[in-house]
Short mmCIF file of N, CA and C in Angstrom, two decimals:
data_model
loop_
_atom_site.label_atom_id
_atom_site.label_comp_id
_atom_site.label_asym_id
_atom_site.label_seq_id
_atom_site.Cartn_x
_atom_site.Cartn_y
_atom_site.Cartn_z
N UNK A 1 0.97 -0.78 0.14
CA UNK A 1 0.19 -0.01 0.02
C UNK A 1 1.07 1.38 -0.15
N UNK A 2 0.40 2.23 -0.52
CA UNK A 2 1.75 3.50 -0.84
C UNK A 2 0.50 4.36 0.14
N UNK A 3 1.16 5.45 -0.43
CA UNK A 3 0.01 6.90 0.73
C UNK A 3 1.42 7.62 0.75
N UNK A 4 0.07 8.31 1.90
CA UNK A 4 1.68 9.77 2.77
C UNK A 4 1.12 9.67 4.10
N UNK A 5 1.85 8.43 4.27
CA UNK A 5 2.00 7.90 5.74
C UNK A 5 3.32 8.36 6.45
N UNK A 6 3.12 9.12 7.66
CA UNK A 6 3.96 9.56 8.24
C UNK A 6 4.56 8.80 9.40
N UNK A 7 3.94 7.82 9.82
CA UNK A 7 4.20 6.21 10.80
C UNK A 7 3.46 5.11 10.16
N UNK A 8 4.08 4.23 9.96
CA UNK A 8 3.23 2.98 9.42
C UNK A 8 3.07 1.94 11.02
N UNK A 9 1.51 1.16 10.82
CA UNK A 9 1.07 0.60 11.78
C UNK A 9 1.23 -0.66 11.30
N UNK A 10 2.14 -2.08 11.67
CA UNK A 10 2.33 -3.35 10.70
C UNK A 10 0.82 -4.38 12.36
N UNK A 11 0.49 -4.98 11.92
CA UNK A 11 -0.12 -5.94 12.28
C UNK A 11 -0.53 -7.74 11.82
N UNK A 12 -0.83 -7.82 12.87
CA UNK A 12 -0.07 -9.69 12.16
C UNK A 12 -1.81 -10.56 13.49
N UNK A 13 -1.60 -11.83 13.26
CA UNK A 13 -2.29 -12.89 13.74
C UNK A 13 -1.58 -13.44 14.83
N UNK A 14 -2.38 -13.58 16.08
CA UNK A 14 -1.41 -14.08 17.76
C UNK A 14 -0.91 -15.40 16.80
N UNK A 15 0.42 -15.86 17.39
CA UNK A 15 0.48 -16.81 17.36
C UNK A 15 0.71 -17.48 18.59
N UNK A 16 0.31 -18.69 18.68
CA UNK A 16 -0.36 -19.18 20.17
C UNK A 16 0.89 -19.68 20.79
N UNK A 17 1.00 -18.67 22.19
CA UNK A 17 2.19 -19.33 23.25
C UNK A 17 3.51 -18.53 22.78
N UNK A 18 3.30 -17.33 22.14
CA UNK A 18 3.69 -16.54 21.68
C UNK A 18 4.07 -15.37 23.00
N UNK A 19 5.38 -15.05 23.28
CA UNK A 19 5.90 -14.37 24.19
C UNK A 19 6.14 -12.56 24.14
N UNK A 20 6.60 -12.54 23.00
CA UNK A 20 6.67 -11.45 22.37
C UNK A 20 7.09 -11.20 20.18
N UNK A 21 6.95 -10.34 20.17
CA UNK A 21 7.45 -10.28 18.75
C UNK A 21 8.13 -8.94 18.19
N UNK A 22 9.25 -9.83 17.81
CA UNK A 22 10.41 -9.13 16.86
C UNK A 22 9.88 -7.92 15.64
N UNK A 23 9.89 -7.06 15.56
CA UNK A 23 9.98 -6.28 13.90
C UNK A 23 10.98 -6.12 13.24
N UNK A 24 10.98 -6.54 12.23
CA UNK A 24 12.15 -5.61 11.11
C UNK A 24 11.38 -4.92 9.77
N UNK A 25 12.58 -4.19 9.80
CA UNK A 25 11.70 -3.01 8.72
C UNK A 25 12.99 -3.49 7.44
N UNK A 26 12.88 -3.59 6.19
CA UNK A 26 13.36 -3.69 4.66
C UNK A 26 14.94 -3.22 4.96
N UNK A 27 15.16 -1.71 5.25
CA UNK A 27 16.42 -1.58 5.57
C UNK A 27 17.08 -1.37 6.52
N UNK A 28 16.85 -2.10 7.53
CA UNK A 28 17.62 -2.72 9.12
C UNK A 28 17.59 -3.92 9.05
N UNK A 29 18.59 -4.66 9.43
CA UNK A 29 19.03 -6.16 9.60
C UNK A 29 18.33 -6.35 11.03
N UNK A 30 18.96 -5.39 12.23
CA UNK A 30 18.00 -5.43 13.13
C UNK A 30 17.03 -5.12 13.18
N UNK A 31 16.27 -6.14 14.68
CA UNK A 31 14.89 -5.31 14.79
C UNK A 31 14.74 -4.52 14.98
N UNK A 32 14.13 -3.47 14.93
CA UNK A 32 13.36 -1.98 15.00
C UNK A 32 12.75 -2.00 16.14
N UNK A 33 11.98 -2.94 17.23
CA UNK A 33 11.09 -3.06 17.80
C UNK A 33 10.74 -4.84 18.07
N UNK A 34 10.36 -4.56 19.45
CA UNK A 34 9.84 -5.67 20.22
C UNK A 34 8.56 -5.43 20.85
N UNK A 35 7.25 -6.06 20.72
CA UNK A 35 6.29 -6.21 21.54
C UNK A 35 5.14 -7.62 21.66
N UNK A 36 5.06 -7.28 22.45
CA UNK A 36 3.49 -8.42 23.31
C UNK A 36 2.34 -8.32 22.94
N UNK A 37 1.76 -6.71 21.95
CA UNK A 37 0.54 -6.80 21.24
C UNK A 37 0.74 -7.47 19.74
N UNK A 38 0.20 -7.21 19.32
CA UNK A 38 -0.36 -8.44 17.58
C UNK A 38 0.12 -7.13 17.46
N UNK A 39 0.95 -5.51 17.47
CA UNK A 39 0.50 -4.49 16.32
C UNK A 39 1.79 -3.68 16.76
N UNK A 40 2.49 -3.18 16.17
CA UNK A 40 3.69 -2.16 16.47
C UNK A 40 3.46 -1.21 14.92
N UNK A 41 3.34 0.17 16.11
CA UNK A 41 3.73 1.51 15.27
C UNK A 41 4.92 1.98 14.86
N UNK A 42 5.74 1.96 13.45
CA UNK A 42 6.90 2.40 13.33
C UNK A 42 6.90 3.91 12.67
N UNK A 43 7.64 4.43 14.23
CA UNK A 43 7.60 6.49 14.00
C UNK A 43 9.04 6.56 13.41
N UNK A 44 9.99 5.89 13.18
CA UNK A 44 11.16 5.78 13.48
C UNK A 44 11.96 5.56 11.94
N UNK A 45 10.35 5.67 10.94
CA UNK A 45 11.16 5.65 9.12
C UNK A 45 10.96 6.89 8.56
N UNK A 46 12.53 7.18 8.39
CA UNK A 46 12.35 8.11 7.69
C UNK A 46 12.10 7.98 6.13
N UNK A 47 11.42 9.01 4.99
CA UNK A 47 10.97 8.92 4.11
C UNK A 47 11.31 7.86 3.04
N UNK A 48 10.59 7.14 2.30
CA UNK A 48 10.98 6.00 1.94
C UNK A 48 10.28 5.01 1.11
N UNK A 49 10.89 3.59 0.91
CA UNK A 49 9.74 2.06 0.69
C UNK A 49 9.85 1.71 1.43
N UNK A 50 9.53 0.97 2.05
CA UNK A 50 9.77 -0.28 3.12
C UNK A 50 8.97 -1.60 3.04
N UNK A 51 9.30 -2.81 3.13
CA UNK A 51 8.61 -3.88 3.82
C UNK A 51 8.59 -4.23 5.54
N UNK A 52 7.78 -4.96 5.25
CA UNK A 52 8.62 -5.13 6.99
C UNK A 52 8.30 -7.25 7.49
N UNK A 53 9.00 -7.32 8.47
CA UNK A 53 8.40 -8.99 8.70
C UNK A 53 8.59 -8.68 9.84
N UNK A 54 7.58 -9.89 10.84
CA UNK A 54 7.78 -9.93 12.31
C UNK A 54 7.78 -11.89 12.78
N UNK A 55 8.66 -11.75 13.67
CA UNK A 55 9.16 -13.35 14.35
C UNK A 55 7.91 -13.34 15.45
N UNK A 56 8.15 -14.42 15.89
CA UNK A 56 7.21 -14.58 17.36
C UNK A 56 8.63 -15.05 18.43
N UNK A 57 8.28 -14.61 19.54
CA UNK A 57 9.40 -15.37 20.35
C UNK A 57 8.50 -15.82 21.54
N UNK A 58 9.04 -16.96 21.94
CA UNK A 58 8.91 -17.59 23.52
C UNK A 58 9.87 -18.07 24.12
N UNK A 59 10.58 -17.76 25.48
CA UNK A 59 11.86 -17.86 25.68
C UNK A 59 12.78 -17.33 24.75
N UNK A 60 13.47 -18.03 24.72
CA UNK A 60 15.26 -17.56 23.36
C UNK A 60 15.20 -18.33 21.84
N UNK A 61 13.93 -18.96 22.08
CA UNK A 61 12.85 -19.54 20.60
C UNK A 61 12.10 -18.49 19.74
N UNK A 62 12.83 -18.60 18.46
CA UNK A 62 11.99 -17.09 17.81
C UNK A 62 11.50 -18.27 16.53
N UNK A 63 10.78 -17.81 15.71
CA UNK A 63 10.36 -18.30 15.01
C UNK A 63 11.19 -18.40 13.52
N UNK A 64 10.28 -18.81 12.01
CA UNK A 64 11.05 -17.55 11.10
C UNK A 64 10.10 -16.91 10.80
N UNK A 65 11.09 -16.38 10.29
CA UNK A 65 10.70 -14.53 10.21
C UNK A 65 9.09 -14.66 9.28
N UNK A 66 7.90 -13.77 9.39
CA UNK A 66 6.92 -13.65 8.25
C UNK A 66 7.03 -13.42 6.69
N UNK A 67 6.56 -13.27 5.91
CA UNK A 67 6.49 -13.36 4.67
C UNK A 67 6.81 -11.98 4.87
N UNK A 68 7.36 -11.18 3.47
CA UNK A 68 7.20 -9.63 3.32
C UNK A 68 6.16 -9.21 3.39
N UNK A 69 5.56 -8.02 4.29
CA UNK A 69 4.38 -7.06 3.72
C UNK A 69 4.20 -6.39 2.22
N UNK A 70 2.90 -5.89 2.38
CA UNK A 70 2.76 -5.11 1.16
C UNK A 70 3.69 -4.15 1.25
N UNK A 71 4.61 -3.86 0.10
CA UNK A 71 5.10 -2.27 0.36
C UNK A 71 4.63 -0.64 0.34
N UNK A 72 5.68 -0.57 1.39
CA UNK A 72 4.72 0.36 2.17
C UNK A 72 5.56 2.10 1.98
N UNK A 73 5.14 3.18 1.57
CA UNK A 73 5.97 4.05 0.57
C UNK A 73 5.57 5.35 1.58
N UNK A 74 6.65 6.12 2.74
CA UNK A 74 6.46 7.78 3.39
C UNK A 74 6.76 8.67 2.75
N UNK A 75 5.98 9.49 2.84
CA UNK A 75 6.02 10.37 1.53
C UNK A 75 6.74 11.77 2.29
N UNK A 76 7.45 12.83 1.45
CA UNK A 76 7.91 13.94 2.23
C UNK A 76 6.78 14.76 1.50
N UNK A 77 6.87 16.33 3.06
CA UNK A 77 5.90 16.45 2.58
C UNK A 77 5.36 17.28 1.39
N UNK A 78 4.24 18.44 0.77
CA UNK A 78 4.09 19.20 -0.21
C UNK A 78 4.74 20.39 0.49
N UNK A 79 5.19 20.69 -0.27
CA UNK A 79 5.73 22.62 -0.59
C UNK A 79 4.31 23.18 0.48
N UNK A 80 4.75 23.75 1.13
CA UNK A 80 4.27 25.14 1.30
C UNK A 80 4.74 26.57 1.14
N UNK A 81 3.96 27.74 0.80
CA UNK A 81 4.32 28.83 1.26
C UNK A 81 4.80 29.65 -0.36
N UNK A 82 4.41 28.68 -1.20
CA UNK A 82 5.13 29.02 -2.41
C UNK A 82 4.66 30.49 -2.77
N UNK A 83 5.76 31.42 -3.03
CA UNK A 83 5.50 32.87 -3.47
C UNK A 83 6.24 33.19 -5.19
N UNK A 84 5.71 33.40 -5.76
CA UNK A 84 6.11 34.30 -7.30
C UNK A 84 6.49 36.00 -7.32
N UNK A 85 7.36 35.96 -7.23
CA UNK A 85 7.36 37.38 -7.48
C UNK A 85 7.62 37.89 -8.95
N UNK A 86 7.22 38.67 -9.39
CA UNK A 86 7.44 39.62 -10.83
C UNK A 86 8.51 40.65 -10.15
N UNK A 87 10.03 40.25 -10.83
CA UNK A 87 11.20 40.83 -11.06
C UNK A 87 11.06 41.47 -12.20
N UNK A 88 10.60 41.65 -13.53
CA UNK A 88 10.61 42.69 -14.30
C UNK A 88 10.01 42.28 -15.19
N UNK A 89 9.48 42.47 -16.96
CA UNK A 89 8.37 41.59 -17.97
C UNK A 89 9.31 40.63 -18.35
N UNK A 90 10.45 40.07 -17.76
CA UNK A 90 10.77 39.01 -18.36
C UNK A 90 11.07 37.75 -17.64
N UNK A 91 11.23 37.86 -16.06
CA UNK A 91 12.17 37.46 -14.89
C UNK A 91 10.54 37.15 -13.67
N UNK A 92 10.84 35.73 -13.31
CA UNK A 92 9.69 35.62 -11.93
C UNK A 92 10.25 34.67 -10.82
N UNK A 93 10.68 35.54 -10.13
CA UNK A 93 11.18 34.32 -9.05
C UNK A 93 10.10 33.28 -8.14
N UNK A 94 10.63 32.62 -8.40
CA UNK A 94 9.86 31.44 -7.12
C UNK A 94 10.64 31.22 -5.37
N UNK A 95 10.35 31.25 -4.46
CA UNK A 95 10.56 30.89 -2.95
C UNK A 95 9.47 30.48 -2.40
N UNK A 96 9.66 29.15 -1.53
CA UNK A 96 8.81 28.48 -0.34
C UNK A 96 9.48 27.93 0.28
N UNK A 97 8.90 27.53 1.75
CA UNK A 97 9.67 27.12 2.90
C UNK A 97 9.92 25.56 1.95
N UNK A 98 11.28 25.75 3.10
CA UNK A 98 12.26 24.24 2.71
C UNK A 98 11.13 23.11 3.18
N UNK A 99 11.31 22.27 2.80
CA UNK A 99 10.88 20.77 3.34
C UNK A 99 11.68 19.91 3.94
N UNK A 100 11.72 19.28 5.25
CA UNK A 100 12.83 18.23 5.80
C UNK A 100 12.79 17.16 4.81
N UNK A 101 13.76 16.55 4.60
CA UNK A 101 13.91 15.57 4.14
C UNK A 101 13.91 15.54 2.59
N UNK A 102 13.43 17.11 1.53
CA UNK A 102 14.04 17.08 0.13
C UNK A 102 15.47 17.49 0.36
N UNK A 103 15.57 16.82 -1.30
CA UNK A 103 16.92 16.68 -1.73
C UNK A 103 17.12 17.76 -3.04
N UNK A 104 16.12 17.95 -3.31
CA UNK A 104 15.80 19.08 -4.35
C UNK A 104 14.43 18.93 -4.48
N UNK A 105 14.33 19.69 -5.27
CA UNK A 105 12.85 20.02 -5.56
C UNK A 105 12.31 20.70 -7.69
N UNK A 106 11.52 19.86 -8.18
CA UNK A 106 11.53 20.42 -9.45
C UNK A 106 10.57 21.10 -9.87
N UNK A 107 10.92 22.07 -10.43
CA UNK A 107 9.53 23.61 -10.51
C UNK A 107 9.15 23.15 -11.61
N UNK A 108 7.81 23.51 -12.35
CA UNK A 108 7.78 23.78 -13.60
C UNK A 108 6.68 24.73 -13.87
N UNK A 109 6.93 25.77 -15.37
CA UNK A 109 5.66 26.55 -15.69
C UNK A 109 5.51 26.02 -16.65
N UNK A 110 3.97 26.04 -16.51
CA UNK A 110 2.53 25.71 -17.45
C UNK A 110 3.74 24.44 -18.20
N UNK A 111 3.32 24.71 -19.64
CA UNK A 111 3.60 22.97 -20.60
C UNK A 111 5.76 22.85 -20.29
N UNK A 112 5.80 23.99 -20.12
CA UNK A 112 7.59 23.32 -20.39
C UNK A 112 8.48 22.26 -18.90
N UNK A 113 9.62 22.07 -19.28
CA UNK A 113 10.20 20.60 -19.33
C UNK A 113 10.58 21.56 -17.91
N UNK A 114 10.40 20.54 -16.62
CA UNK A 114 10.82 20.79 -15.37
C UNK A 114 12.24 21.95 -14.94
N UNK A 115 12.17 22.14 -14.29
CA UNK A 115 13.17 22.58 -14.37
C UNK A 115 14.14 22.36 -12.49
N UNK A 116 14.96 21.58 -12.04
CA UNK A 116 15.96 21.33 -10.94
C UNK A 116 15.56 22.41 -10.26
N UNK A 117 15.66 22.40 -8.89
CA UNK A 117 16.36 22.89 -8.13
C UNK A 117 16.57 22.08 -6.37
N UNK A 118 17.49 23.14 -6.56
CA UNK A 118 18.54 21.97 -5.18
C UNK A 118 18.44 23.45 -3.55
N UNK A 119 18.06 24.43 -4.23
CA UNK A 119 17.38 25.48 -2.84
C UNK A 119 15.49 25.76 -2.51
N UNK A 120 15.61 26.15 -1.92
CA UNK A 120 14.02 26.50 -2.07
C UNK A 120 13.67 27.33 -2.90
N UNK A 121 14.34 27.65 -3.72
CA UNK A 121 14.41 29.18 -4.83
C UNK A 121 14.21 28.81 -6.02
N UNK A 122 13.82 29.54 -6.65
CA UNK A 122 13.73 29.59 -8.50
C UNK A 122 13.82 30.66 -9.50
N UNK A 123 14.75 30.73 -10.36
CA UNK A 123 14.21 32.33 -10.96
C UNK A 123 14.16 31.30 -12.64
N UNK A 124 12.82 32.05 -12.85
CA UNK A 124 12.30 31.75 -14.88
C UNK A 124 13.23 32.90 -14.97
N UNK A 125 13.85 32.73 -16.31
CA UNK A 125 14.25 34.28 -17.34
C UNK A 125 13.53 33.92 -18.38
N UNK A 126 13.84 34.79 -19.11
CA UNK A 126 13.27 34.87 -21.02
C UNK A 126 11.77 34.62 -21.11
N UNK A 127 11.09 35.18 -20.17
CA UNK A 127 9.62 34.99 -20.38
C UNK A 127 8.88 35.79 -21.27
N UNK A 128 7.87 35.94 -21.10
CA UNK A 128 7.17 36.94 -22.28
C UNK A 128 6.16 38.19 -21.78
N UNK A 129 6.94 39.19 -22.01
CA UNK A 129 6.22 40.62 -20.43
C UNK A 129 4.62 40.33 -21.33
N UNK A 130 3.69 40.49 -19.80
CA UNK A 130 2.28 41.43 -19.99
C UNK A 130 2.00 39.88 -20.25
N UNK A 131 2.34 39.10 -19.47
CA UNK A 131 1.68 37.25 -19.33
C UNK A 131 1.84 36.67 -18.88
N UNK A 132 0.07 35.60 -18.01
CA UNK A 132 -0.37 35.41 -16.50
C UNK A 132 0.61 34.13 -17.00
N UNK A 133 1.29 33.36 -15.98
CA UNK A 133 2.09 32.32 -15.34
C UNK A 133 1.86 32.11 -14.06
N UNK A 134 2.16 30.30 -13.93
CA UNK A 134 1.76 29.84 -13.18
C UNK A 134 2.82 28.43 -12.92
N UNK A 135 3.11 28.31 -11.68
CA UNK A 135 4.06 27.32 -11.33
C UNK A 135 3.38 26.00 -10.26
N UNK A 136 3.88 25.17 -10.60
CA UNK A 136 4.13 23.80 -9.47
C UNK A 136 5.84 23.73 -9.06
N UNK A 137 5.69 23.55 -7.66
CA UNK A 137 6.67 23.03 -7.06
C UNK A 137 6.64 21.35 -6.54
N UNK A 138 7.94 20.43 -6.17
CA UNK A 138 7.35 19.36 -5.76
C UNK A 138 8.71 19.14 -5.65
N UNK A 139 8.90 18.18 -4.16
CA UNK A 139 9.91 18.23 -3.43
C UNK A 139 10.67 16.61 -3.62
N UNK A 140 11.42 16.56 -3.50
CA UNK A 140 11.77 14.92 -4.35
C UNK A 140 13.23 14.67 -2.95
N UNK A 141 12.58 13.37 -2.31
CA UNK A 141 14.09 12.72 -1.89
C UNK A 141 14.85 12.46 -2.21
N UNK A 142 13.77 11.32 -3.42
CA UNK A 142 14.67 10.86 -4.33
C UNK A 142 14.05 10.47 -5.03
N UNK A 143 14.29 9.78 -6.78
CA UNK A 143 13.44 9.63 -7.42
C UNK A 143 11.57 8.72 -7.13
N UNK A 144 12.11 8.31 -6.16
CA UNK A 144 10.99 7.40 -5.65
C UNK A 144 10.03 7.90 -4.47
N UNK A 145 10.50 8.85 -3.71
CA UNK A 145 10.07 9.49 -2.41
C UNK A 145 9.90 10.70 -3.19
N UNK A 146 8.42 11.37 -2.90
CA UNK A 146 7.97 12.75 -2.95
C UNK A 146 7.17 13.12 -2.74
N UNK A 147 6.86 14.38 -2.93
CA UNK A 147 5.49 15.75 -2.12
C UNK A 147 4.77 15.18 -3.41
N UNK A 148 3.19 15.32 -2.83
CA UNK A 148 2.27 15.82 -3.88
C UNK A 148 2.87 17.42 -4.53
N UNK A 149 2.31 17.78 -6.03
CA UNK A 149 2.65 19.21 -6.42
C UNK A 149 1.68 20.42 -5.21
N UNK A 150 2.63 21.34 -5.71
CA UNK A 150 2.39 22.66 -4.57
C UNK A 150 2.79 23.95 -6.16
N UNK A 151 1.14 24.25 -6.02
CA UNK A 151 0.60 25.45 -7.31
C UNK A 151 1.19 26.90 -6.79
N UNK A 152 1.46 27.72 -6.63
CA UNK A 152 1.90 28.62 -6.77
C UNK A 152 0.64 30.10 -7.52
N UNK A 153 0.61 30.96 -6.86
CA UNK A 153 -0.45 31.55 -7.13
C UNK A 153 -0.27 32.33 -8.61
N UNK A 154 -0.69 32.38 -9.59
CA UNK A 154 -0.82 33.08 -10.52
C UNK A 154 -0.53 34.60 -11.14
N UNK A 155 0.58 35.04 -11.83
CA UNK A 155 1.42 36.37 -11.87
C UNK A 155 1.21 36.87 -13.24
N UNK A 156 1.78 37.78 -13.21
CA UNK A 156 1.66 38.97 -14.93
C UNK A 156 3.09 38.99 -14.44
N UNK A 157 3.63 38.86 -15.69
CA UNK A 157 5.34 39.59 -16.29
C UNK A 157 4.37 40.74 -16.36
N UNK A 158 5.66 42.16 -16.25
CA UNK A 158 5.50 43.56 -16.41
C UNK A 158 5.59 43.88 -17.60
N UNK A 159 5.09 44.94 -18.94
CA UNK A 159 4.93 44.84 -19.91
C UNK A 159 5.73 45.34 -20.41
N UNK A 160 6.32 44.70 -21.10
CA UNK A 160 8.24 44.66 -21.52
C UNK A 160 8.60 46.58 -22.52
N UNK A 161 9.22 47.06 -21.31
CA UNK A 161 9.68 48.18 -21.64
C UNK A 161 10.10 48.50 -23.42
N UNK A 162 9.36 49.99 -23.89
CA UNK A 162 9.61 50.43 -24.83
C UNK A 162 11.01 50.89 -25.90
N UNK A 163 11.31 49.63 -26.72
CA UNK A 163 12.68 49.39 -27.12
C UNK A 163 12.71 50.37 -28.46
N UNK A 164 14.03 50.49 -28.61
CA UNK A 164 14.89 51.84 -30.18
C UNK A 164 13.34 52.72 -29.85
N UNK A 165 13.75 53.04 -29.36
CA UNK A 165 12.66 54.72 -28.99
C UNK A 165 13.94 55.58 -29.21
N UNK A 166 12.64 56.34 -30.86
CA UNK A 166 13.56 57.26 -32.18
C UNK A 166 12.62 58.63 -31.69
N UNK A 167 13.76 59.80 -30.75
CA UNK A 167 13.12 61.07 -30.84
C UNK A 167 13.78 61.76 -31.81
N UNK A 168 13.15 62.54 -32.93
CA UNK A 168 13.26 63.85 -33.75
C UNK A 168 12.70 64.47 -33.10
N UNK A 169 13.25 66.22 -33.59
CA UNK A 169 12.60 66.91 -33.31
C UNK A 169 11.70 67.31 -34.82
N UNK A 170 10.69 68.42 -33.94
CA UNK A 170 9.87 68.29 -35.13
C UNK A 170 9.73 70.15 -35.33
N UNK A 171 10.09 70.64 -36.34
CA UNK A 171 9.97 72.16 -35.94
C UNK A 171 8.68 72.33 -36.99
N UNK A 172 7.48 72.00 -36.85
CA UNK A 172 6.73 72.61 -38.37
C UNK A 172 6.03 72.96 -36.85
#
């Protein structure tokens, strides 16, 4: 099961005579926890993709580990506070609140190819004057772990300046 979970609840059927259970996560060789209950809340997983296995324990005897669970993904948070600032007739600067766990961001402007940003800001240049633009920002921990897209408010670039202004004296 995939989703935007922050914690994973692993549950299983009781094993007769089991005193406790060891819980294993796919990124660790050692057990990540032990419980006498038939469920375990994993609050230590960083954003990523995981599977889980459980073994029953009685005294010093452990069962074989269970079959792997379904794959579960913990996503990173969605970007917030996206602000688009018009700098000129051809330039817009975007800034947003950094996302914990994000290694980079993909920023898109309409139909164009997304731009990779390694910080929480990005500037688009060579835009058309007096045109409305909207942007989307998505945080990535890696290519498999990412946030939902966050949209910026629509902004309009300034009117382009007049070029090649020619002034001549007219004595008529």
